[in-house]
CSV table of C-alpha atoms and ligand atoms in Angstrom, one decimal:
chain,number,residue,atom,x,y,z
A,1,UNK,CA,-13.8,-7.9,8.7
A,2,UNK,CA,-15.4,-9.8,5.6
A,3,UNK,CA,-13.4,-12.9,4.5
A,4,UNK,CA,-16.7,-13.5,1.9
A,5,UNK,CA,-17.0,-12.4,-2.0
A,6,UNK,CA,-20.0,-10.4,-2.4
A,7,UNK,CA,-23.1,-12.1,-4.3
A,8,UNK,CA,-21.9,-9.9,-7.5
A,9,UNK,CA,-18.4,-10.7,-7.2
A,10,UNK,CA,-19.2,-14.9,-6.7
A,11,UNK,CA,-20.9,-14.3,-9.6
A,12,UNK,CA,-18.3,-12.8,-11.7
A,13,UNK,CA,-15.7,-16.1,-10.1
A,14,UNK,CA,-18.7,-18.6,-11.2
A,15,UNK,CA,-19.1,-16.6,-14.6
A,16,UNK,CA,-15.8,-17.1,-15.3
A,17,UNK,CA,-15.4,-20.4,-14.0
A,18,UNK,CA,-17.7,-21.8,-16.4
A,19,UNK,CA,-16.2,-19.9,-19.2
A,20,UNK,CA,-12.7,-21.4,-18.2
A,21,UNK,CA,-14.0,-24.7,-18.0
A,22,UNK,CA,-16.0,-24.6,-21.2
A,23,UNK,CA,-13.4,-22.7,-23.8
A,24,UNK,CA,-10.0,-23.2,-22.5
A,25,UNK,CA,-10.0,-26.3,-20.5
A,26,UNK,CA,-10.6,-28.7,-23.8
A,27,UNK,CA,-7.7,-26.5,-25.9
A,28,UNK,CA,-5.2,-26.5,-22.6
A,29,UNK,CA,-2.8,-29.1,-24.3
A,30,UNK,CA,-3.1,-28.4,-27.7
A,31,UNK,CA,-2.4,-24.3,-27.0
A,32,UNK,CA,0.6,-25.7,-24.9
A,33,UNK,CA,2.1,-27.9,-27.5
A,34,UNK,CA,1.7,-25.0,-30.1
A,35,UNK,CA,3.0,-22.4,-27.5
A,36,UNK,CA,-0.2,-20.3,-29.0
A,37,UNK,CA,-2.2,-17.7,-27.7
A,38,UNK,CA,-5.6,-17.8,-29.9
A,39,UNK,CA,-7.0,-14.9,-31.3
A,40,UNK,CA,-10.2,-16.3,-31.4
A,41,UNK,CA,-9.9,-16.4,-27.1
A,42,UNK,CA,-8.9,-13.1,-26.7
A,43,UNK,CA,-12.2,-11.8,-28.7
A,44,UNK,CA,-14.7,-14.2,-26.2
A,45,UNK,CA,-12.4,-12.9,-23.3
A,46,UNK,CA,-13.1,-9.5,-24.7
A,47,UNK,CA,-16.8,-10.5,-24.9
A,48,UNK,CA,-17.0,-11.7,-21.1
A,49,UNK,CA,-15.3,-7.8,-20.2
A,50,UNK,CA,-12.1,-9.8,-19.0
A,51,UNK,CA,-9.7,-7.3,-21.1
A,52,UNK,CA,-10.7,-4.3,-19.6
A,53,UNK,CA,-11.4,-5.5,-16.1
A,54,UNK,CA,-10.0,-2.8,-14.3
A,55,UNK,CA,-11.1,0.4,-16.2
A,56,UNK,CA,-14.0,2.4,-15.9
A,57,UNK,CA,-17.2,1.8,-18.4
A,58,UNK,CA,-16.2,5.3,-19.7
A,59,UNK,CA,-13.1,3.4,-21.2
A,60,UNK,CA,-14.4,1.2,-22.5
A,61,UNK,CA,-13.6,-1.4,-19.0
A,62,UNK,CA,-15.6,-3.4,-17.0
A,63,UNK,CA,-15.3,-1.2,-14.4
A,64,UNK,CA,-14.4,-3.5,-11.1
A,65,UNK,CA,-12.0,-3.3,-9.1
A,66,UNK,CA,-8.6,-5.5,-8.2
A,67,UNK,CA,-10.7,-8.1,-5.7
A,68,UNK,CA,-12.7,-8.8,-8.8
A,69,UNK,CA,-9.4,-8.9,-11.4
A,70,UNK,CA,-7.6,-11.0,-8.6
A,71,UNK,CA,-10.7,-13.6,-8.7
A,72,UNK,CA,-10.7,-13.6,-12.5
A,73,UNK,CA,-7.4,-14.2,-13.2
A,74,UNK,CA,-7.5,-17.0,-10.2
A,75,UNK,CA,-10.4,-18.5,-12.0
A,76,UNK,CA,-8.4,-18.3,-15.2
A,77,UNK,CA,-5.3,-19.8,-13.9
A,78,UNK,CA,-6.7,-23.0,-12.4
A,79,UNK,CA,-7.5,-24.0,-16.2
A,80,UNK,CA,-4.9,-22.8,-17.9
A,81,UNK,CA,-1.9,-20.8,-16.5
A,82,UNK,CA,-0.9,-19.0,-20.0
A,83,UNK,CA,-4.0,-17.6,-20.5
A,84,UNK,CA,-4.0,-15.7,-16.9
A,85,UNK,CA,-0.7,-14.5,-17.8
A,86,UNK,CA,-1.5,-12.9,-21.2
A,87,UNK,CA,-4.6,-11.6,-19.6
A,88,UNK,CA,-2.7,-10.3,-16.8
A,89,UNK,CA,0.1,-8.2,-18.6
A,90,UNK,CA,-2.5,-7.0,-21.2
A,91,UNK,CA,-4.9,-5.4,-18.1
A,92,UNK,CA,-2.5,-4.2,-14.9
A,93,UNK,CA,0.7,-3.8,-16.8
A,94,UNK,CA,0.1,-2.0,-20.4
A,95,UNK,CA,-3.3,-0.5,-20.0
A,96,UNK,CA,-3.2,0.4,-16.5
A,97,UNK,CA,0.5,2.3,-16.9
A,98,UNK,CA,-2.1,4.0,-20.1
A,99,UNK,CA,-4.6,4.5,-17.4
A,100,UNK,CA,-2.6,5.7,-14.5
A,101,UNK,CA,-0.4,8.1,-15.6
A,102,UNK,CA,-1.9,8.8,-19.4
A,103,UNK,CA,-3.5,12.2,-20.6
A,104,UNK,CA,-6.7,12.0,-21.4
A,105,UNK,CA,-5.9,11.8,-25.2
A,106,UNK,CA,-3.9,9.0,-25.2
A,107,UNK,CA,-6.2,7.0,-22.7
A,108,UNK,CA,-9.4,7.6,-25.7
A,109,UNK,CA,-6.5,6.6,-28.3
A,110,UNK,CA,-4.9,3.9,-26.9
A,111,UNK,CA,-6.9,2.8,-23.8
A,112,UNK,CA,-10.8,2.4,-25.1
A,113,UNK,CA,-9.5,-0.2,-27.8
A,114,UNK,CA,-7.6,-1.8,-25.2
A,115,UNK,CA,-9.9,-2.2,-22.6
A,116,UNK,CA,-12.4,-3.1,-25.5
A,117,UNK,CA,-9.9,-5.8,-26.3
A,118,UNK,CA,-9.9,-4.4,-30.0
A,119,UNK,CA,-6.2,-4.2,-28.8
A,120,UNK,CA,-3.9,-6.3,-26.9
A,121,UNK,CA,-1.1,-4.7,-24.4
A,122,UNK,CA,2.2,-5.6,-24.0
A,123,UNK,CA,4.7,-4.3,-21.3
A,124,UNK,CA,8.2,-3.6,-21.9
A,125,UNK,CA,11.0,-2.5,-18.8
A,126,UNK,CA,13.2,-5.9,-18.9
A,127,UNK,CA,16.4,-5.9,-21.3
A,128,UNK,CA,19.2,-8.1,-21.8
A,129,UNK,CA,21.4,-6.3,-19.1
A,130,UNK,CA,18.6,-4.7,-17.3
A,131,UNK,CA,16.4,-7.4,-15.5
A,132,UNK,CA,16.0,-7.5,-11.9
A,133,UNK,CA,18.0,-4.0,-11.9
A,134,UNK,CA,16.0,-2.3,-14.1
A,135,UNK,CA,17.6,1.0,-13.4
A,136,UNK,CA,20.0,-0.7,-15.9
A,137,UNK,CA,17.8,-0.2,-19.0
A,138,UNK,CA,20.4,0.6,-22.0
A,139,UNK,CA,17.0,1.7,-24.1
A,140,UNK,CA,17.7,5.3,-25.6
A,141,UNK,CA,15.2,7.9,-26.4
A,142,UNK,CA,16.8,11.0,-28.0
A,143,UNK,CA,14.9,14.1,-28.9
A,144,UNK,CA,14.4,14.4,-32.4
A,145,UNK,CA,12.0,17.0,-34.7
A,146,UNK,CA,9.3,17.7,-32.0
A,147,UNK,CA,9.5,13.4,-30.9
A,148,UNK,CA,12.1,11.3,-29.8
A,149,UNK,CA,14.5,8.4,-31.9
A,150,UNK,CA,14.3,5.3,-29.9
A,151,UNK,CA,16.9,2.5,-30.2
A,152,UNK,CA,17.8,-0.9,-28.0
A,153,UNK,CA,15.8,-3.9,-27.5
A,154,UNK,CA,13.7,-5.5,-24.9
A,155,UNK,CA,13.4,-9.3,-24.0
A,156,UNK,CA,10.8,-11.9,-22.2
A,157,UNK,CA,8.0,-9.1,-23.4
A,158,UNK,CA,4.3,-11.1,-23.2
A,159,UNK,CA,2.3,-10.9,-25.8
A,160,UNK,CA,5.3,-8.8,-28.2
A,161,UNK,CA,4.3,-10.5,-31.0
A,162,UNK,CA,-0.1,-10.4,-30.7
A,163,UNK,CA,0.5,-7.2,-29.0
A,164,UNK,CA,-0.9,-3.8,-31.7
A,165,UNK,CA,0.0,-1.4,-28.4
A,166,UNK,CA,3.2,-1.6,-25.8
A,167,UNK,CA,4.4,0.5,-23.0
A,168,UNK,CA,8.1,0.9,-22.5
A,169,UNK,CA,10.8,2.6,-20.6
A,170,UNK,CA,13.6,4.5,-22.3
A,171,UNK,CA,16.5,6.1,-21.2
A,172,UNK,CA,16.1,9.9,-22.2
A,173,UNK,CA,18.8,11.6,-19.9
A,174,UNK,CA,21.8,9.0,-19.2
A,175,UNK,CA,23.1,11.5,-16.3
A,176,UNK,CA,20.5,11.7,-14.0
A,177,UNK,CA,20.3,7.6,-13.4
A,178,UNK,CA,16.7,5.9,-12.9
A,179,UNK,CA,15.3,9.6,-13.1
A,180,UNK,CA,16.7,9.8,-16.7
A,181,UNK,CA,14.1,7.2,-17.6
A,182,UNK,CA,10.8,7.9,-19.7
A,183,UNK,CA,7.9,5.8,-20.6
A,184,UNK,CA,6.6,5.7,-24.2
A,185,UNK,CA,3.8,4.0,-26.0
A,186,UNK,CA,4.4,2.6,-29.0
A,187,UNK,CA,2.0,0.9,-32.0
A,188,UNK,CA,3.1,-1.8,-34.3
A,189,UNK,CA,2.4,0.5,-37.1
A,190,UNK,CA,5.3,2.6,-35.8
A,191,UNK,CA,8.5,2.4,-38.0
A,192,UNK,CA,11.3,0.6,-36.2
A,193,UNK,CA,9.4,-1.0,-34.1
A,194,UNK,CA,9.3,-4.7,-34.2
A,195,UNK,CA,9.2,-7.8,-32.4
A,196,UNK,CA,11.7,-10.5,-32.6
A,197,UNK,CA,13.0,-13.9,-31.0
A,198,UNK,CA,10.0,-15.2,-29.6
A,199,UNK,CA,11.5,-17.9,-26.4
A,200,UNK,CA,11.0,-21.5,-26.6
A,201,UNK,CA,9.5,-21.7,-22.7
A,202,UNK,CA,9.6,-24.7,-19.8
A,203,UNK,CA,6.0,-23.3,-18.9
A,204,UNK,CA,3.4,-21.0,-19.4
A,205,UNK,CA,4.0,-21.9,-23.5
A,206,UNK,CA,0.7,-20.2,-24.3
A,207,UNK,CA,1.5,-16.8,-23.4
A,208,UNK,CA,3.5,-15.1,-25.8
A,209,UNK,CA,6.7,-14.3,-24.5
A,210,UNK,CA,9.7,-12.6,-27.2
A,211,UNK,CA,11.9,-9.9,-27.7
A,212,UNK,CA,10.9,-6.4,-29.2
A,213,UNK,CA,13.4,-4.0,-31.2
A,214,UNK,CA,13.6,-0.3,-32.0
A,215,UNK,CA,15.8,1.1,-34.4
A,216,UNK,CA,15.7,4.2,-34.6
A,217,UNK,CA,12.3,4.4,-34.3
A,218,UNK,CA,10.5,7.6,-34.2
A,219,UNK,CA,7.9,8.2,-31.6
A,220,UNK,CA,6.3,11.6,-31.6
A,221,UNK,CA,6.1,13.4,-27.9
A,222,UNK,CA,2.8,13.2,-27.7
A,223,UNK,CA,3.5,9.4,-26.8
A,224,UNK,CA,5.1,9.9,-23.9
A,225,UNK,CA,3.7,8.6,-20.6
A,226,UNK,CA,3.7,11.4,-17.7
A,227,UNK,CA,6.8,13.7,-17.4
A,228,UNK,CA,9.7,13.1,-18.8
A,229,UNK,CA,12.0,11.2,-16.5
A,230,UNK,CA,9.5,9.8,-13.9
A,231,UNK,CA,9.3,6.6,-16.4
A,232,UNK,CA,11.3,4.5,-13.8
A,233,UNK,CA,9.1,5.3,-11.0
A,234,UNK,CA,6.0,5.0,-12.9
A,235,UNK,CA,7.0,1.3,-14.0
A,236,UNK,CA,7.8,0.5,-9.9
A,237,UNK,CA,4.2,1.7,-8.8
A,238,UNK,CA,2.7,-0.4,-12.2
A,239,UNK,CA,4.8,-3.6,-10.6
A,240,UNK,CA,2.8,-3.0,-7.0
A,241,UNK,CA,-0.9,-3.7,-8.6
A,242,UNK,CA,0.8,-6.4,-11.5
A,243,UNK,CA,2.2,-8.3,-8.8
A,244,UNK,CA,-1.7,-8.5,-7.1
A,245,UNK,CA,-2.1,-10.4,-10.7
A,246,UNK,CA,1.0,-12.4,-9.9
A,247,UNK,CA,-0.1,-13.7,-6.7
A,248,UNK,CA,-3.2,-14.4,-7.8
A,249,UNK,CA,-2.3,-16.3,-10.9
A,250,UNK,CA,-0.4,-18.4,-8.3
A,251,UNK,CA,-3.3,-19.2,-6.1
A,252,UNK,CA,-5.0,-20.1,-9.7
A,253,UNK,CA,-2.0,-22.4,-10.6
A,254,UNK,CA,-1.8,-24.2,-7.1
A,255,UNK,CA,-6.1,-24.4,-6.8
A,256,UNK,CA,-6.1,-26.2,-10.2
A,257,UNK,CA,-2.9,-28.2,-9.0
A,258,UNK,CA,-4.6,-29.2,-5.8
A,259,UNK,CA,-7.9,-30.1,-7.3
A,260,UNK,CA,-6.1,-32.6,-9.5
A,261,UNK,CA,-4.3,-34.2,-6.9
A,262,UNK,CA,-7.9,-34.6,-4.6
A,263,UNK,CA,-9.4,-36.1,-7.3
A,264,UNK,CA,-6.6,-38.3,-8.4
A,265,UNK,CA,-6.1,-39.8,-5.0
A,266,UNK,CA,-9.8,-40.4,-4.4
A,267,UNK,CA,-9.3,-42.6,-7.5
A,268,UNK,CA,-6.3,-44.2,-7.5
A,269,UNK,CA,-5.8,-47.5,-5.4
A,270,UNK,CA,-2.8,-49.4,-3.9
A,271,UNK,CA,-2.6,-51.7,-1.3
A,272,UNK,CA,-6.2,-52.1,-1.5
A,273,UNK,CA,-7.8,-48.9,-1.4
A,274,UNK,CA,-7.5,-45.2,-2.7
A,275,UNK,CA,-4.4,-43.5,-1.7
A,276,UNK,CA,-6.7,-40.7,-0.3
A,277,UNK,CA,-7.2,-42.8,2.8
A,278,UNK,CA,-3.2,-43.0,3.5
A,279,UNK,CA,-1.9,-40.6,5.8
A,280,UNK,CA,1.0,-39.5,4.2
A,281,UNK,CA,-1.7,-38.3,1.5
A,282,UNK,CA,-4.0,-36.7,3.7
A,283,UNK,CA,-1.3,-34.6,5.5
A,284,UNK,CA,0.2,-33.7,2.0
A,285,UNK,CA,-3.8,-32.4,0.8
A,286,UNK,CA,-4.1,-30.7,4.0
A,287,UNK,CA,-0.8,-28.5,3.8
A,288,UNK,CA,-2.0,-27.6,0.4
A,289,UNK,CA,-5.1,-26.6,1.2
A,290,UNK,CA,-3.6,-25.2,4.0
A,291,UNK,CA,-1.5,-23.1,1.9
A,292,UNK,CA,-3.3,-22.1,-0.9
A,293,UNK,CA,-5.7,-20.5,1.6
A,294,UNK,CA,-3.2,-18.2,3.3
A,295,UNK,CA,-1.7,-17.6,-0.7
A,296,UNK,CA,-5.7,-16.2,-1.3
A,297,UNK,CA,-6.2,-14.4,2.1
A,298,UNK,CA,-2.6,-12.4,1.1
A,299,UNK,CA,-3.7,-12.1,-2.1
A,300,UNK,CA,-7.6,-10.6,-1.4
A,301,UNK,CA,-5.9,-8.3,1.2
A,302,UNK,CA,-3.5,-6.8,-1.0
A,303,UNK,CA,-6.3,-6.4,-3.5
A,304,UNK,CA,-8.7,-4.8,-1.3
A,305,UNK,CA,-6.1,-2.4,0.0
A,306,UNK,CA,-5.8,-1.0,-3.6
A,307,UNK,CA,-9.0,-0.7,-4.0
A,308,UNK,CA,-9.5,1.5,-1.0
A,309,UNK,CA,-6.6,3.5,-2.7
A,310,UNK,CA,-4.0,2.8,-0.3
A,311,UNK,CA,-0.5,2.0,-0.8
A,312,UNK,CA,0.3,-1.6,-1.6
A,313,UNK,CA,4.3,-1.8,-2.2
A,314,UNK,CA,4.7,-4.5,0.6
A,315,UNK,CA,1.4,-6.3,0.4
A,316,UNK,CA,1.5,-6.7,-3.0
A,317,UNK,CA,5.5,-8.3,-2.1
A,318,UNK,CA,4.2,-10.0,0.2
A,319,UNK,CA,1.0,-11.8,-1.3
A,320,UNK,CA,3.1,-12.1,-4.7
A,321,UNK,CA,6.3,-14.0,-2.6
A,322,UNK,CA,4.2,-16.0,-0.8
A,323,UNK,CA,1.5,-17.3,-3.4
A,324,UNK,CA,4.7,-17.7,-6.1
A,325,UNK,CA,6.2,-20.0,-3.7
A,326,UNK,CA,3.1,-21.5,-2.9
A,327,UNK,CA,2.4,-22.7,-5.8
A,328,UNK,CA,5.5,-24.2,-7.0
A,329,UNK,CA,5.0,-26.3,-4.1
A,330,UNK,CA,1.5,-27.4,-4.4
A,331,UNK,CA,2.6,-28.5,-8.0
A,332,UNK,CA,5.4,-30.3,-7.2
A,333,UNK,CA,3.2,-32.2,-4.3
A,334,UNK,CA,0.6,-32.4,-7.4
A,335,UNK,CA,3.2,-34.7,-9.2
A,336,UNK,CA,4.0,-36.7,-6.4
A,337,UNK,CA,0.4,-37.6,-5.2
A,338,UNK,CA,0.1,-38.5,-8.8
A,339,UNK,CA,3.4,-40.6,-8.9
A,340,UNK,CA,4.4,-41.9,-12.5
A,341,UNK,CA,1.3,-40.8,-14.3
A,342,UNK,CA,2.2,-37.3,-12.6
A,343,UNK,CA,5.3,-37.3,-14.6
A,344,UNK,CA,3.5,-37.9,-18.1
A,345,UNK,CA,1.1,-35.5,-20.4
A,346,UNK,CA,-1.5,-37.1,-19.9
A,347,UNK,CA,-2.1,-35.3,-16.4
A,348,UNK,CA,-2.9,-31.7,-15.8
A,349,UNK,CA,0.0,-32.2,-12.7
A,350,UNK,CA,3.0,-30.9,-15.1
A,351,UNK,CA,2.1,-28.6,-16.8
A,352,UNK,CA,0.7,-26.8,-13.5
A,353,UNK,CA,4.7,-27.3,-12.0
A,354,UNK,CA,5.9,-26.3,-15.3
A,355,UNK,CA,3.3,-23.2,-15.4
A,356,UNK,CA,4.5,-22.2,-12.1
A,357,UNK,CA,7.5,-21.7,-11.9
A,358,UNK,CA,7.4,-18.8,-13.5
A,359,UNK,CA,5.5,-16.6,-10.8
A,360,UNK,CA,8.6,-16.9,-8.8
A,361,UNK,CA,10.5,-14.9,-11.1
A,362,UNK,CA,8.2,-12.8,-13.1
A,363,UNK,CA,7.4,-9.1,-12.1
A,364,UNK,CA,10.1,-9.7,-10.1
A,365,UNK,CA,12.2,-12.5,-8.6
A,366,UNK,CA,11.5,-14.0,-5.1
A,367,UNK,CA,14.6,-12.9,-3.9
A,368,UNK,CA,13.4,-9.0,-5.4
A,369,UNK,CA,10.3,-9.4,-3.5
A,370,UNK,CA,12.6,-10.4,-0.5
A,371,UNK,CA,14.1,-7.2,-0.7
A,372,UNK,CA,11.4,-5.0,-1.4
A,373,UNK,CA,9.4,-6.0,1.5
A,374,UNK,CA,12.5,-5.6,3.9
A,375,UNK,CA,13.2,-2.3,2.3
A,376,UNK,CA,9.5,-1.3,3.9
A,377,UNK,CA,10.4,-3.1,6.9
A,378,UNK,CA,13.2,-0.8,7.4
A,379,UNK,CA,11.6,2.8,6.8
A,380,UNK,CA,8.5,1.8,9.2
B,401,LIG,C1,7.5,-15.9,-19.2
B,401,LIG,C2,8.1,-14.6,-18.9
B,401,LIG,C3,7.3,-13.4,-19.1
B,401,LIG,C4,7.8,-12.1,-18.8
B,401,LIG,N1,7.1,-11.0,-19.1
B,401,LIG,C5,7.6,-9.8,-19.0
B,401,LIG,C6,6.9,-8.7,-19.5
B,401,LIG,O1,5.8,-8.7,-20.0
B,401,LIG,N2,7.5,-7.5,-19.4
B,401,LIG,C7,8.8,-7.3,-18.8
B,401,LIG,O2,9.3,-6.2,-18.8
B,401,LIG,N3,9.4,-8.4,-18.3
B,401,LIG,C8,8.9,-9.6,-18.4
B,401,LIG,N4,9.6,-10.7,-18.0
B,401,LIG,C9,10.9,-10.6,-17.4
B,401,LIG,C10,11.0,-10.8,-15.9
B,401,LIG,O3,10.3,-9.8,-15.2
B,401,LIG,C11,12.5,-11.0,-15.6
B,401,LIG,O4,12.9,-12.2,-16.1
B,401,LIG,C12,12.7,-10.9,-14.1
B,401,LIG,O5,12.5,-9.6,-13.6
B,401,LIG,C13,14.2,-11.3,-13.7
B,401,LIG,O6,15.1,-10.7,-14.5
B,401,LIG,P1,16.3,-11.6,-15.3
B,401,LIG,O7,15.6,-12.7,-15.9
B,401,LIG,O8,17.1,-10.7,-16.1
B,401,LIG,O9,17.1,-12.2,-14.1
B,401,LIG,P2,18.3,-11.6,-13.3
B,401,LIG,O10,18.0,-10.2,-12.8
B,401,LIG,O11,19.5,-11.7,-14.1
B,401,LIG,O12,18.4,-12.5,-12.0
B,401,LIG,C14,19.1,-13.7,-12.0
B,401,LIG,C15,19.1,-14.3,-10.5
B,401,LIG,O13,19.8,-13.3,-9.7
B,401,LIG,C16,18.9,-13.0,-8.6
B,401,LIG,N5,19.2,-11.6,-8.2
B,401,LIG,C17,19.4,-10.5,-9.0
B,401,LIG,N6,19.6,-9.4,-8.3
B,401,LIG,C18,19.6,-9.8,-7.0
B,401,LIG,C19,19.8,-9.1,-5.7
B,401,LIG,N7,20.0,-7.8,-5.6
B,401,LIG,N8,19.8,-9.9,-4.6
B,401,LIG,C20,19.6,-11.2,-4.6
B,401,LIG,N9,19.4,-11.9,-5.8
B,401,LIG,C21,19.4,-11.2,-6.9
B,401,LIG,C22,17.5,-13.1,-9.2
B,401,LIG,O14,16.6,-13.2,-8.1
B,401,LIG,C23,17.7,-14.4,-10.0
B,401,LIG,O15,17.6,-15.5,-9.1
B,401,LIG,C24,9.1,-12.0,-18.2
B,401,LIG,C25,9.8,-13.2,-18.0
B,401,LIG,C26,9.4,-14.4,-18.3
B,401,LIG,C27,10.2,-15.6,-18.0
């Protein structure tokens, strides 16, 4: 067993460490306050490889593999959060449902310019009535000259707005339940096809996150992802590699978090010297440490096990609960070793809490992990 990052893949953390710290770290309150993702970040992040990181060169991708994604978006996430989630539903969830299941014409068409970051992704299975149970989707797809008309709505899409190219699920045979469910990819040039009500959000106010609408928009067949029908299962084997991303954007969240709060305590005194040398401090800093450790070790295992091709449904549960949870903790300890100035803007310890909490419910709720790693519990 090797607990160590190769040379190349320290390099790729420390690569991207710097870049973090050098173009996103001085913009991390300003992007917030705007709730803006820039364009001008997603062509440098394009530059660095970081939109195709799991896709072969032939692709137009980096070419690495999920221990390497897991570390970038980490190292992107202890700056800024938003940026790690953009990043993240752009590579595992849209391209990678283009690259797993795709022909090979729509991976040249739609693919290469992703993974090039000439294109951002967007991801679309949740709906108004159809989150958690996304079996629920109300989406239709009905067949129409040689395509399909597609009409319904999804909501809390990232990057619907910024996105050119999105992967969704539509209902194409009502009768035959979440095997009546096809995946589609649309283009913004498409008639029909529009974004919408983009959401006002607690954290993670960089990212994108809004509604998208079809009406009656016309998507030829050629569009559509794998067989028809196997949409719903296609989306549940895309969640067990996006929720690596999850977990690791939650070890990101709760590093940066924790960093904050070490430094903050080494500098701040009461009662005559830094707080750092209080107990009460020290055992709070070790827990954290403590774990945001385990979070990475759960996180690295799950990545490493699809990278070796194997099945990941309850690691990837697993690493994603446990990080998620993780990390709204650190935060919140982040606040409190800060005490009042924790509570103000003028400390990264907020916006980390506020970033959070959303890795407890996106890709899939704690309480959905819960039950998806006790559903493989039960079959063993
Ligand atoms: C910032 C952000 C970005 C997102 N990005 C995307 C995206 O790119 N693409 C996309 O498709 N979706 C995206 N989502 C949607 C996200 O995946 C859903 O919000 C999430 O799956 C939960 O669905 P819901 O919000 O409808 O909550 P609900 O399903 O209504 O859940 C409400 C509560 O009930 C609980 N609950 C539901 N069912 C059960 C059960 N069986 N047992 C116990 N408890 C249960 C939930 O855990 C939760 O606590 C995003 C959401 C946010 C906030």
């Amino acid at each position: 067993m090797n607990f160590e990052l190769s040379e190349e893949q320290q390099q790729v953390k420390n690569s991207v460490r710097e870049f973090a710290e050098s173009e996103i770290r001085p913009h991390v309150m300003e992007w917030d306050e705007s709730q803006h993702f820039s364009d001008d970040l997603r062509l440098k992040l394009a530059e660095l490889g970081l939109m195709g990181v799991i896709f072969p060169e032939a692709y137009g991708g980096a070419g690495m593999g999920y221990v390497e994604y897991a570390t970038i978006i980490e190292e992107l996430a202890r700056v800024d959060g938003s940026v790690g989630l953009s990043v993240a539903a752009h590579n595992s969830l849209c391209s990678n449902h283009i690259y797993t299941f795709g022909t090979e014409e729509q991976k040249q068409k739609y693919l290469v310019p992703l993974a090039q970051g000439e294109a951002f992704g967007a991801w679309g299975l949740t709906e108004p009535q159809a989150g958690s149970d996304a079996s629920g989707t109300r989406t239709t797809a009905i067949r129409s000259n040689g395509g399909w008309k597609v009409s319904g709505a999804k909501n809390f899409i990232t990057n619907a707005i910024c996105c050119n190219t999105l992967v969704a699920v539509a209902v194409t045979d009502k009768a035959k339940g979440n095997k009546g469910i096809s995946a589609f990819i649309f283009d913004k040039s498409m008639e029909g096809f529009r974004s919408d009500k983009k959401e006002n959000k607690l954290g993670m106010r960089a990212s994108e996150t809004a509604s998208v609408v079809f009406e009656d928009c016309y998507v030829p067949d050629e569009n559509r992802v794998g067989s028809e029908g196997e949409g719903f299962l296609q989306a549940m084997q895309i969640l067990d590699g996006g929720r690596i991303s999850i977990a690791a954007l939650s070890v990101g969240i709760a590093q940066g978090a924790y960093e904050a709060a070490l430094r903050y305590s080494k500098e701040r005194q009461q009662f005559g010297k830094p707080i750092s040398e209080f107990e009460g401090i020290q055992f709070k800093l070790a827990d954290m440490a403590t774990q945001i450790e385990a979070a990475r070790l759960l996180t690295l295992q799950a990545a490493a096990l699809k990278d070796a091709h194997c099945g990941t449904t309850r690691q990837s549960a697993m690493a994603k609960l446990f990080a998620s949870e993780t990390a709204v903790r650190v935060s919140e300890e982040s606040v409190q070793i800060h005490g009042g100035y924790g509570y103000t803007k003028d400390y990264p310890a907020e916006k980390y809490w506020r970033d959070s909490k959303l890795c407890t419910i996106g890709e899939g709720t704690s309480e959905i992990q819960r039950l998806v790693i006790a559903k493989q519990l039960l079959k063993a």
